Coordinates of N, CA and C in Angstrom, one line a residue:
X296 N -78.2 190.9 -37.7 CA -79.3 190.0 -37.4 C -80.1 190.7 -36.2
X297 N -81.3 190.5 -36.2 CA -82.2 191.2 -35.2 C -81.9 190.8 -33.7
X298 N -81.3 189.6 -33.5 CA -81.0 189.1 -32.2 C -79.5 189.0 -31.9
X299 N -78.7 189.8 -32.6 CA -77.3 189.8 -32.3 C -77.1 190.6 -31.0
X300 N -76.4 190.0 -30.0 CA -76.1 190.7 -28.8 C -75.1 191.8 -29.1
X301 N -75.1 192.8 -28.3 CA -74.2 193.9 -28.5 C -72.7 193.6 -28.3
X302 N -71.9 194.4 -28.8 CA -70.4 194.2 -28.6 C -70.1 194.4 -27.1
X303 N -69.0 193.8 -26.7 CA -68.6 193.8 -25.3 C -68.2 195.2 -24.9
X304 N -68.6 195.7 -23.8 CA -68.1 197.0 -23.2 C -67.5 196.8 -21.9
X305 N -66.5 197.6 -21.6 CA -65.8 197.5 -20.3 C -66.6 198.3 -19.2
X306 N -67.3 199.3 -19.7 CA -68.0 200.1 -18.7 C -69.3 200.7 -19.3
X307 N -70.1 201.2 -18.5 CA -71.4 201.9 -19.0 C -71.1 203.2 -19.6
X308 N -72.0 203.6 -20.5 CA -71.8 204.9 -21.1 C -72.1 206.1 -20.1
X309 N -73.2 206.0 -19.4 CA -73.7 207.1 -18.6 C -73.3 206.8 -17.1
X310 N -73.4 207.9 -16.3 CA -73.1 207.8 -14.9 C -73.9 208.7 -14.0
X311 N -75.2 208.7 -14.1 CA -76.0 209.6 -13.2 C -76.1 209.0 -11.8
X312 N -76.2 209.8 -10.8 CA -76.4 209.3 -9.5 C -77.1 210.3 -8.6
X313 N -77.6 209.8 -7.5 CA -78.2 210.7 -6.5 C -79.7 210.9 -6.5
X314 N -80.3 210.2 -7.5 CA -81.8 210.2 -7.5 C -82.3 209.6 -6.3
X315 N -83.5 210.0 -5.8 CA -84.1 209.4 -4.6 C -85.0 208.2 -4.9
X316 N -85.2 207.9 -6.2 CA -85.9 206.6 -6.6 C -85.2 206.0 -7.8
X317 N -85.2 204.7 -7.9 CA -84.5 204.1 -9.0 C -85.3 204.3 -10.3
X318 N -86.6 204.5 -10.2 CA -87.4 204.8 -11.4 C -86.9 206.1 -12.2
X319 N -86.3 207.0 -11.4 CA -85.8 208.2 -12.0 C -84.7 207.9 -13.1
X320 N -84.1 206.8 -13.0 CA -83.0 206.4 -13.9 C -83.5 205.8 -15.2
X321 N -84.8 205.7 -15.4 CA -85.4 205.0 -16.6 C -84.9 205.6 -17.9
X322 N -84.9 207.0 -18.1 CA -84.5 207.5 -19.4 C -83.0 207.1 -19.7
X323 N -82.2 207.2 -18.6 CA -80.8 206.8 -18.8 C -80.6 205.4 -19.2
X324 N -81.4 204.5 -18.5 CA -81.3 203.1 -18.8 C -81.8 202.7 -20.1
X325 N -82.9 203.3 -20.5 CA -83.4 203.1 -21.9 C -82.3 203.4 -22.9
X326 N -81.6 204.5 -22.8 CA -80.6 204.8 -23.7 C -79.4 203.9 -23.6
X327 N -79.0 203.6 -22.3 CA -77.9 202.7 -22.1 C -78.1 201.3 -22.7
X328 N -79.3 200.8 -22.6 CA -79.6 199.4 -23.1 C -80.2 199.4 -24.5
X329 N -80.1 200.5 -25.2 CA -80.6 200.7 -26.6 C -82.0 200.2 -26.7
X330 N -82.9 200.6 -25.8 CA -84.3 200.4 -25.9 C -84.8 198.9 -26.1
X331 N -84.0 198.0 -25.4 CA -84.4 196.6 -25.5 C -84.0 195.9 -24.2
X332 N -84.5 194.8 -24.0 CA -84.3 194.0 -22.8 C -82.8 193.5 -22.9
X333 N -82.1 193.6 -21.8 CA -80.7 193.2 -21.8 C -80.6 191.7 -21.9
X334 N -81.6 190.9 -21.5 CA -81.5 189.5 -21.6 C -82.0 188.9 -22.9
X335 N -83.2 189.1 -23.3 CA -83.7 188.4 -24.5 C -83.7 189.3 -25.7
X336 N -83.4 190.6 -25.6 CA -83.3 191.6 -26.7 C -84.6 192.0 -27.3
X337 N -85.7 191.7 -26.6 CA -87.0 192.2 -27.0 C -86.9 193.8 -27.1
X338 N -87.4 194.3 -28.1 CA -87.4 195.8 -28.3 C -88.6 196.5 -27.9
X339 N -88.4 197.7 -27.4 CA -89.6 198.5 -27.0 C -90.6 198.6 -28.2
X340 N -90.1 198.8 -29.4 CA -91.0 199.0 -30.5 C -91.9 197.7 -30.8
X341 N -91.6 196.6 -30.2 CA -92.4 195.4 -30.4 C -93.5 195.3 -29.3
X342 N -93.5 196.2 -28.4 CA -94.6 196.2 -27.3 C -94.9 197.6 -26.9
X343 N -95.0 198.5 -27.9 CA -95.2 199.9 -27.7 C -96.4 200.2 -26.8
X344 N -97.5 199.6 -27.1 CA -98.7 199.9 -26.4 C -98.7 199.4 -24.9
X345 N -98.1 198.2 -24.7 CA -98.2 197.6 -23.4 C -97.0 198.0 -22.4
X346 N -96.0 198.7 -22.9 CA -94.9 199.2 -22.1 C -94.4 198.2 -21.1
X347 N -93.9 197.1 -21.6 CA -93.5 196.0 -20.8 C -92.1 196.0 -20.3
X348 N -91.5 197.1 -20.0 CA -90.1 197.2 -19.6 C -90.0 197.6 -18.2
X349 N -89.1 197.0 -17.4 CA -89.0 197.3 -16.0 C -87.5 197.5 -15.7
X350 N -87.3 198.1 -14.6 CA -85.9 198.4 -14.1 C -85.6 197.3 -13.0
X351 N -84.5 196.7 -13.1 CA -84.2 195.6 -12.2 C -82.8 195.8 -11.7
X352 N -82.5 195.2 -10.5 CA -81.2 195.2 -9.9 C -80.6 193.9 -10.1
X353 N -79.5 193.8 -10.8 CA -78.9 192.5 -11.1 C -78.3 191.9 -9.8
X354 N -77.9 192.8 -8.9 CA -77.6 192.3 -7.5 C -78.9 192.7 -6.7
X355 N -79.7 191.8 -6.3 CA -81.0 192.1 -5.7 C -81.0 193.0 -4.5
X356 N -82.0 193.8 -4.4 CA -82.1 194.8 -3.3 C -82.1 194.0 -1.9
X357 N -82.8 192.8 -2.0 CA -82.9 192.0 -0.7 C -81.5 191.5 -0.2
X358 N -80.6 191.4 -1.1 CA -79.2 190.9 -0.8 C -78.3 192.1 -0.5
X359 N -78.4 193.1 -1.4 CA -77.5 194.2 -1.3 C -78.3 195.5 -1.3
X360 N -79.0 195.8 -0.1 CA -79.9 197.0 -0.1 C -79.2 198.3 -0.3
X361 N -77.9 198.4 0.0 CA -77.2 199.7 -0.2 C -77.0 200.0 -1.7
X362 N -77.3 199.1 -2.6 CA -77.1 199.4 -4.0 C -78.5 199.6 -4.7
X363 N -79.5 199.9 -3.9 CA -80.9 200.1 -4.5 C -80.9 201.2 -5.5
X364 N -80.2 202.3 -5.2 CA -80.2 203.5 -6.1 C -78.9 203.7 -6.9
X365 N -78.1 202.6 -7.0 CA -76.9 202.6 -7.7 C -77.1 202.3 -9.2
X366 N -76.9 203.3 -10.0 CA -77.1 203.2 -11.5 C -76.4 202.0 -12.1
X367 N -75.2 201.7 -11.6 CA -74.4 200.6 -12.1 C -74.9 199.3 -11.7
X368 N -75.9 199.2 -10.9 CA -76.6 197.9 -10.5 C -77.9 197.8 -11.2
X369 N -78.4 198.8 -11.9 CA -79.7 198.7 -12.6 C -79.6 198.3 -14.0
X370 N -80.6 197.5 -14.4 CA -80.6 197.1 -15.8 C -82.0 197.3 -16.4
X371 N -82.2 197.2 -17.7 CA -83.4 197.4 -18.4 C -83.8 196.1 -18.9
X372 N -85.0 195.6 -18.4 CA -85.4 194.2 -18.8 C -86.9 194.2 -19.1
X373 N -87.3 193.3 -19.9 CA -88.7 193.1 -20.2 C -89.4 192.4 -19.0
X374 N -90.7 192.5 -18.9 CA -91.4 191.9 -17.8 C -91.2 190.5 -17.7
X375 N -91.2 189.8 -18.8 CA -91.0 188.3 -18.7 C -89.7 187.9 -18.1
X376 N -88.6 188.5 -18.6 CA -87.3 188.2 -18.1 C -87.1 188.6 -16.6
X377 N -87.6 189.8 -16.3 CA -87.5 190.3 -14.9 C -88.3 189.3 -14.0
X378 N -89.4 188.8 -14.4 CA -90.2 188.0 -13.5 C -89.5 186.6 -13.3
X379 N -88.8 186.2 -14.3 CA -88.0 184.9 -14.2 C -86.8 185.1 -13.3
X380 N -86.2 186.2 -13.4 CA -85.0 186.5 -12.6 C -85.3 186.6 -11.1
X381 N -86.4 187.3 -10.8 CA -86.9 187.5 -9.4 C -85.7 188.0 -8.5
X382 N -85.4 187.3 -7.5 CA -84.3 187.7 -6.5 C -83.0 187.0 -6.7
X383 N -82.8 186.4 -7.9 CA -81.5 185.7 -8.2 C -80.5 186.8 -8.4
X384 N -79.3 186.6 -7.8 CA -78.2 187.4 -8.1 C -77.5 186.9 -9.4
X385 N -77.1 187.8 -10.2 CA -76.4 187.3 -11.5 C -75.2 188.2 -11.7
X386 N -74.4 187.8 -12.6 CA -73.3 188.6 -13.1 C -73.8 189.8 -13.9
X387 N -73.1 190.8 -14.1 CA -73.6 192.0 -14.8 C -73.9 191.6 -16.3
X388 N -75.1 191.5 -16.7 CA -75.5 191.0 -18.0 C -75.0 192.0 -19.1
X389 N -74.8 193.2 -18.8 CA -74.2 194.2 -19.8 C -72.8 193.8 -20.3
X390 N -72.1 193.1 -19.4 CA -70.7 192.7 -19.7 C -70.7 191.3 -20.2
X391 N -71.7 190.5 -19.8 CA -71.6 189.0 -20.1 C -72.5 188.6 -21.4
X392 N -73.6 189.2 -21.5 CA -74.5 188.8 -22.7 C -74.1 189.7 -23.8
X393 N -73.0 189.4 -24.5 CA -72.5 190.2 -25.6 C -72.2 189.2 -26.8
X394 N -71.9 189.9 -27.9 CA -71.6 189.1 -29.1 C -70.3 188.3 -29.0
X395 N -69.5 188.7 -28.0 CA -68.2 187.9 -27.8 C -68.5 186.6 -27.2
X396 N -69.6 186.5 -26.4 CA -69.9 185.3 -25.6 C -71.1 184.5 -26.0
X397 N -72.1 185.2 -26.7 CA -73.4 184.5 -27.0 C -73.7 184.7 -28.5
X398 N -74.0 183.6 -29.1 CA -74.5 183.6 -30.5 C -75.9 183.0 -30.6
X399 N -76.7 183.7 -31.4 CA -78.1 183.2 -31.7 C -78.0 182.5 -33.0
X400 N -78.4 181.2 -33.0 CA -78.5 180.4 -34.3 C -79.8 180.7 -35.0
X401 N -79.8 180.3 -36.3 CA -81.0 180.5 -37.1 C -82.2 179.8 -36.5
X402 N -82.0 178.7 -35.8 CA -83.2 178.0 -35.2 C -83.6 178.6 -33.8
X403 N -83.0 179.8 -33.5 CA -83.4 180.5 -32.3 C -82.6 180.1 -31.0
X404 N -81.7 179.1 -31.2 CA -81.0 178.6 -30.0 C -79.8 179.6 -29.7
X405 N -79.5 179.6 -28.4 CA -78.4 180.4 -27.9 C -77.2 179.5 -27.7
X406 N -76.0 179.9 -28.1 CA -74.8 179.1 -28.0 C -73.8 179.9 -27.3
X407 N -73.1 179.4 -26.3 CA -72.0 180.1 -25.6 C -71.0 179.1 -25.0
X408 N -69.8 179.4 -25.1 CA -68.7 178.7 -24.4 C -68.3 179.3 -23.1
X409 N -68.9 180.5 -22.8 CA -68.5 181.3 -21.6 C -69.4 180.8 -20.4
X410 N -68.8 180.4 -19.3 CA -69.5 179.9 -18.2 C -70.5 180.9 -17.6
X411 N -70.0 182.2 -17.5 CA -70.9 183.2 -16.9 C -72.1 183.4 -17.8
X412 N -71.9 183.4 -19.1 CA -73.1 183.6 -20.1 C -74.0 182.4 -20.0
X413 N -73.4 181.2 -19.9 CA -74.3 180.0 -19.8 C -75.1 180.0 -18.5
X414 N -74.5 180.5 -17.4 CA -75.2 180.6 -16.2 C -76.4 181.6 -16.3
X415 N -76.2 182.8 -16.9 CA -77.3 183.7 -17.1 C -78.4 183.1 -18.0
X416 N -78.0 182.5 -19.1 CA -78.9 181.9 -20.0 C -79.8 180.9 -19.2
X417 N -79.2 180.1 -18.4 CA -79.9 179.1 -17.6 C -80.8 179.8 -16.5
X418 N -80.3 180.8 -15.8 CA -81.0 181.5 -14.7 C -82.3 182.2 -15.3
X419 N -82.2 182.8 -16.5 CA -83.3 183.5 -17.0 C -84.1 182.7 -18.0
X420 N -83.7 181.4 -18.2 CA -84.3 180.4 -19.1 C -84.4 181.0 -20.5
X421 N -83.3 181.5 -21.0 CA -83.3 182.2 -22.3 C -83.2 181.2 -23.5
X422 N -82.9 180.0 -23.2 CA -82.8 179.0 -24.3 C -84.0 178.0 -24.3
X423 N -85.1 178.4 -23.6 CA -86.2 177.5 -23.6 C -86.8 177.3 -25.0
X424 N -87.5 176.2 -25.2 CA -88.2 176.0 -26.5 C -89.1 177.1 -26.9
X425 N -89.8 177.7 -25.9 CA -90.7 178.8 -26.1 C -90.0 180.0 -26.6
X426 N -88.9 180.4 -26.0 CA -88.1 181.5 -26.4 C -87.4 181.3 -27.8
X427 N -87.0 180.1 -28.0 CA -86.4 179.8 -29.3 C -87.4 180.0 -30.4
X428 N -88.6 179.5 -30.2 CA -89.7 179.7 -31.1 C -90.0 181.2 -31.3
X429 N -90.1 181.9 -30.2 CA -90.4 183.3 -30.3 C -89.3 184.1 -31.1
X430 N -88.0 183.7 -30.9 CA -87.0 184.4 -31.7 C -87.1 184.1 -33.2
X431 N -87.4 182.8 -33.5 CA -87.5 182.4 -34.9 C -88.7 183.2 -35.5
X432 N -89.8 183.3 -34.8 CA -91.0 184.0 -35.3 C -90.6 185.5 -35.6
X433 N -89.9 186.1 -34.7 CA -89.5 187.5 -34.9 C -88.5 187.7 -36.0
X434 N -87.6 186.7 -36.1 CA -86.6 186.8 -37.3 C -87.4 186.7 -38.6
X435 N -88.4 185.9 -38.7 CA -89.2 185.7 -39.9 C -90.0 186.9 -40.2
X436 N -90.6 187.5 -39.1 CA -91.4 188.7 -39.3 C -90.6 189.9 -39.8
X437 N -89.4 190.0 -39.2 CA -88.5 191.1 -39.7 C -88.0 190.8 -41.1
X438 N -87.7 189.6 -41.4 CA -87.3 189.3 -42.8 C -88.4 189.6 -43.8
X439 N -89.6 189.2 -43.5 CA -90.7 189.5 -44.4 C -91.0 191.0 -44.6
X440 N -90.9 191.7 -43.4 CA -91.0 193.1 -43.5 C -89.9 193.7 -44.4
X441 N -88.7 193.2 -44.3 CA -87.6 193.7 -45.1 C -87.9 193.5 -46.6
X442 N -88.4 192.3 -46.9 CA -88.7 192.0 -48.3 C -89.9 192.7 -48.9
X443 N -90.9 193.0 -48.0 CA -92.2 193.5 -48.6 C -92.7 194.8 -48.1
X444 N -92.2 195.3 -47.0 CA -92.8 196.5 -46.4 C -91.7 197.3 -45.7
X445 N -91.1 198.3 -46.4 CA -90.0 199.0 -45.9 C -90.4 199.8 -44.7
X446 N -91.6 200.4 -44.6 CA -92.0 201.2 -43.5 C -92.2 200.3 -42.3
X447 N -92.7 199.1 -42.4 CA -92.9 198.2 -41.3 C -91.5 197.7 -40.8
X448 N -90.6 197.4 -41.8 CA -89.3 197.0 -41.4 C -88.6 198.1 -40.5
X449 N -88.7 199.4 -41.0 CA -88.2 200.5 -40.2 C -88.8 200.6 -38.8
X450 N -90.1 200.4 -38.7 CA -90.7 200.4 -37.4 C -90.2 199.3 -36.5
X451 N -90.0 198.1 -37.0 CA -89.6 197.0 -36.2 C -88.1 197.0 -35.8
X452 N -87.3 197.6 -36.6 CA -85.9 197.6 -36.4 C -85.3 198.9 -36.0
X453 N -86.1 200.0 -36.1 CA -85.6 201.3 -35.8 C -85.8 201.7 -34.3
X454 N -85.3 202.9 -34.1 CA -85.4 203.5 -32.7 C -86.8 204.0 -32.4
X455 N -87.2 204.0 -31.2 CA -88.5 204.6 -30.8 C -88.5 206.1 -31.1
X456 N -89.7 206.7 -31.4 CA -89.7 208.1 -31.7 C -89.4 209.0 -30.4
X457 N -89.7 208.4 -29.2 CA -89.5 209.3 -28.0 C -88.1 209.0 -27.4
X458 N -87.1 209.2 -28.1 CA -85.7 209.1 -27.5 C -85.6 210.1 -26.4
X459 N -85.1 209.7 -25.2 CA -84.9 210.6 -24.1 C -83.8 211.6 -24.4
X460 N -84.1 212.9 -24.1 CA -83.2 214.0 -24.3 C -82.4 214.1 -22.9
X461 N -81.3 213.3 -22.8 CA -80.6 213.3 -21.5 C -80.0 214.6 -21.1
X462 N -79.7 215.5 -22.1 CA -79.2 216.8 -21.9 C -80.1 217.7 -21.1
X463 N -81.4 217.4 -21.1 CA -82.4 218.2 -20.4 C -82.5 217.7 -18.9
X464 N -82.1 216.5 -18.7 CA -82.2 215.9 -17.3 C -81.1 216.5 -16.4
X465 N -81.5 216.6 -15.1 CA -80.6 217.2 -14.1 C -80.4 216.2 -12.9
X466 N -79.7 215.1 -13.1 CA -79.5 214.3 -11.9 C -78.7 215.0 -10.9
X467 N -78.8 214.7 -9.6 CA -78.0 215.3 -8.6 C -76.5 215.3 -8.9
X468 N -76.1 214.2 -9.5 CA -74.7 214.1 -9.9 C -74.5 213.3 -11.1
X469 N -73.5 213.5 -11.9 CA -73.2 212.7 -13.1 C -71.7 212.6 -13.3
X470 N -71.2 211.3 -13.1 CA -69.8 211.1 -13.3 C -69.3 211.1 -14.7
X471 N -70.3 211.1 -15.7 CA -69.9 211.1 -17.1 C -70.7 212.0 -17.9
X472 N -70.8 213.3 -17.6 CA -71.6 214.2 -18.3 C -71.3 214.4 -19.8
X473 N -70.0 214.2 -20.1 CA -69.6 214.3 -21.5 C -70.2 213.2 -22.4
X474 N -70.7 212.1 -21.8 CA -71.2 211.0 -22.5 C -72.7 211.3 -23.0
X475 N -73.3 212.4 -22.5 CA -74.6 212.7 -23.0 C -74.6 213.0 -24.5
X476 N -73.4 213.5 -25.0 CA -73.2 213.8 -26.4 C -73.2 212.5 -27.2
X477 N -73.1 211.3 -26.6 CA -73.1 210.0 -27.3 C -74.4 209.3 -27.2
X478 N -75.4 210.0 -26.6 CA -76.8 209.4 -26.4 C -77.4 209.3 -27.8
X479 N -78.4 208.4 -27.9 CA -79.1 208.2 -29.2 C -79.9 209.5 -29.6
X480 N -80.4 210.2 -28.6 CA -81.1 211.5 -28.9 C -80.1 212.5 -29.6
X481 N -78.9 212.6 -29.0 CA -77.9 213.5 -29.5 C -77.4 213.1 -30.9
X482 N -77.3 211.7 -31.1 CA -77.0 211.3 -32.5 C -78.1 211.6 -33.5
X483 N -79.3 211.5 -33.1 CA -80.4 211.9 -34.0 C -80.4 213.4 -34.3
X484 N -80.1 214.2 -33.3 CA -80.0 215.7 -33.5 C -78.9 216.0 -34.5
X485 N -77.8 215.2 -34.5 CA -76.7 215.4 -35.4 C -76.9 214.7 -36.8
X486 N -78.0 214.0 -36.9 CA -78.2 213.2 -38.2 C -77.3 212.0 -38.3
X487 N -76.9 211.5 -37.1 CA -76.0 210.3 -37.1 C -76.7 209.0 -36.6
X488 N -78.0 209.1 -36.3 CA -78.8 208.0 -35.8 C -79.0 207.0 -36.9
X489 N -78.5 205.7 -36.7 CA -78.8 204.7 -37.7 C -80.2 204.5 -38.0
X490 N -80.6 204.1 -39.2 CA -82.0 203.8 -39.6 C -82.5 202.6 -38.8
X491 N -81.6 201.6 -38.5 CA -82.0 200.4 -37.8 C -80.9 199.9 -37.0
X492 N -81.1 199.0 -36.1 CA -80.1 198.5 -35.2 C -80.5 197.1 -34.8

């Protein structure tokens, strides 16, 4: 389903460090978060022209300034979710907003028994009537495209054409250089990139 949260992970895939600005981590974060908002799962391909994705610190810079350039404190979020979060401190959404803890119902509602997931859903207002309606609309759009227009379906559910080639990047340091081979760009080069996700 288009709004299934990802499987739970114990750690991040990539480990770049040492950049002088957190914006330098964008290509790594795009890959890490599979080109979608960590909170609401909005995809880059749904807002290609407007480029509505931001880098945020789940532990705010105002509270923990020494983590401003820490890759493991950065997340990839759409403008809407990032503006709702503001300076709230939250648990790491990459570990909490997962298919183990959050289920999206056909009516767009989010259901969770996990207290940390419930807290993030509340903090980011992810279960508001407006977002429920938005999810239902996109589920229907994707279903219709699947039934009637294979090219549109591929565009809506597939990867963006400009996958970052992480192997060409040279961060000052990288604790997980071997994981570049697991990037979406590397998978495409090997012919292993899924048609949709």
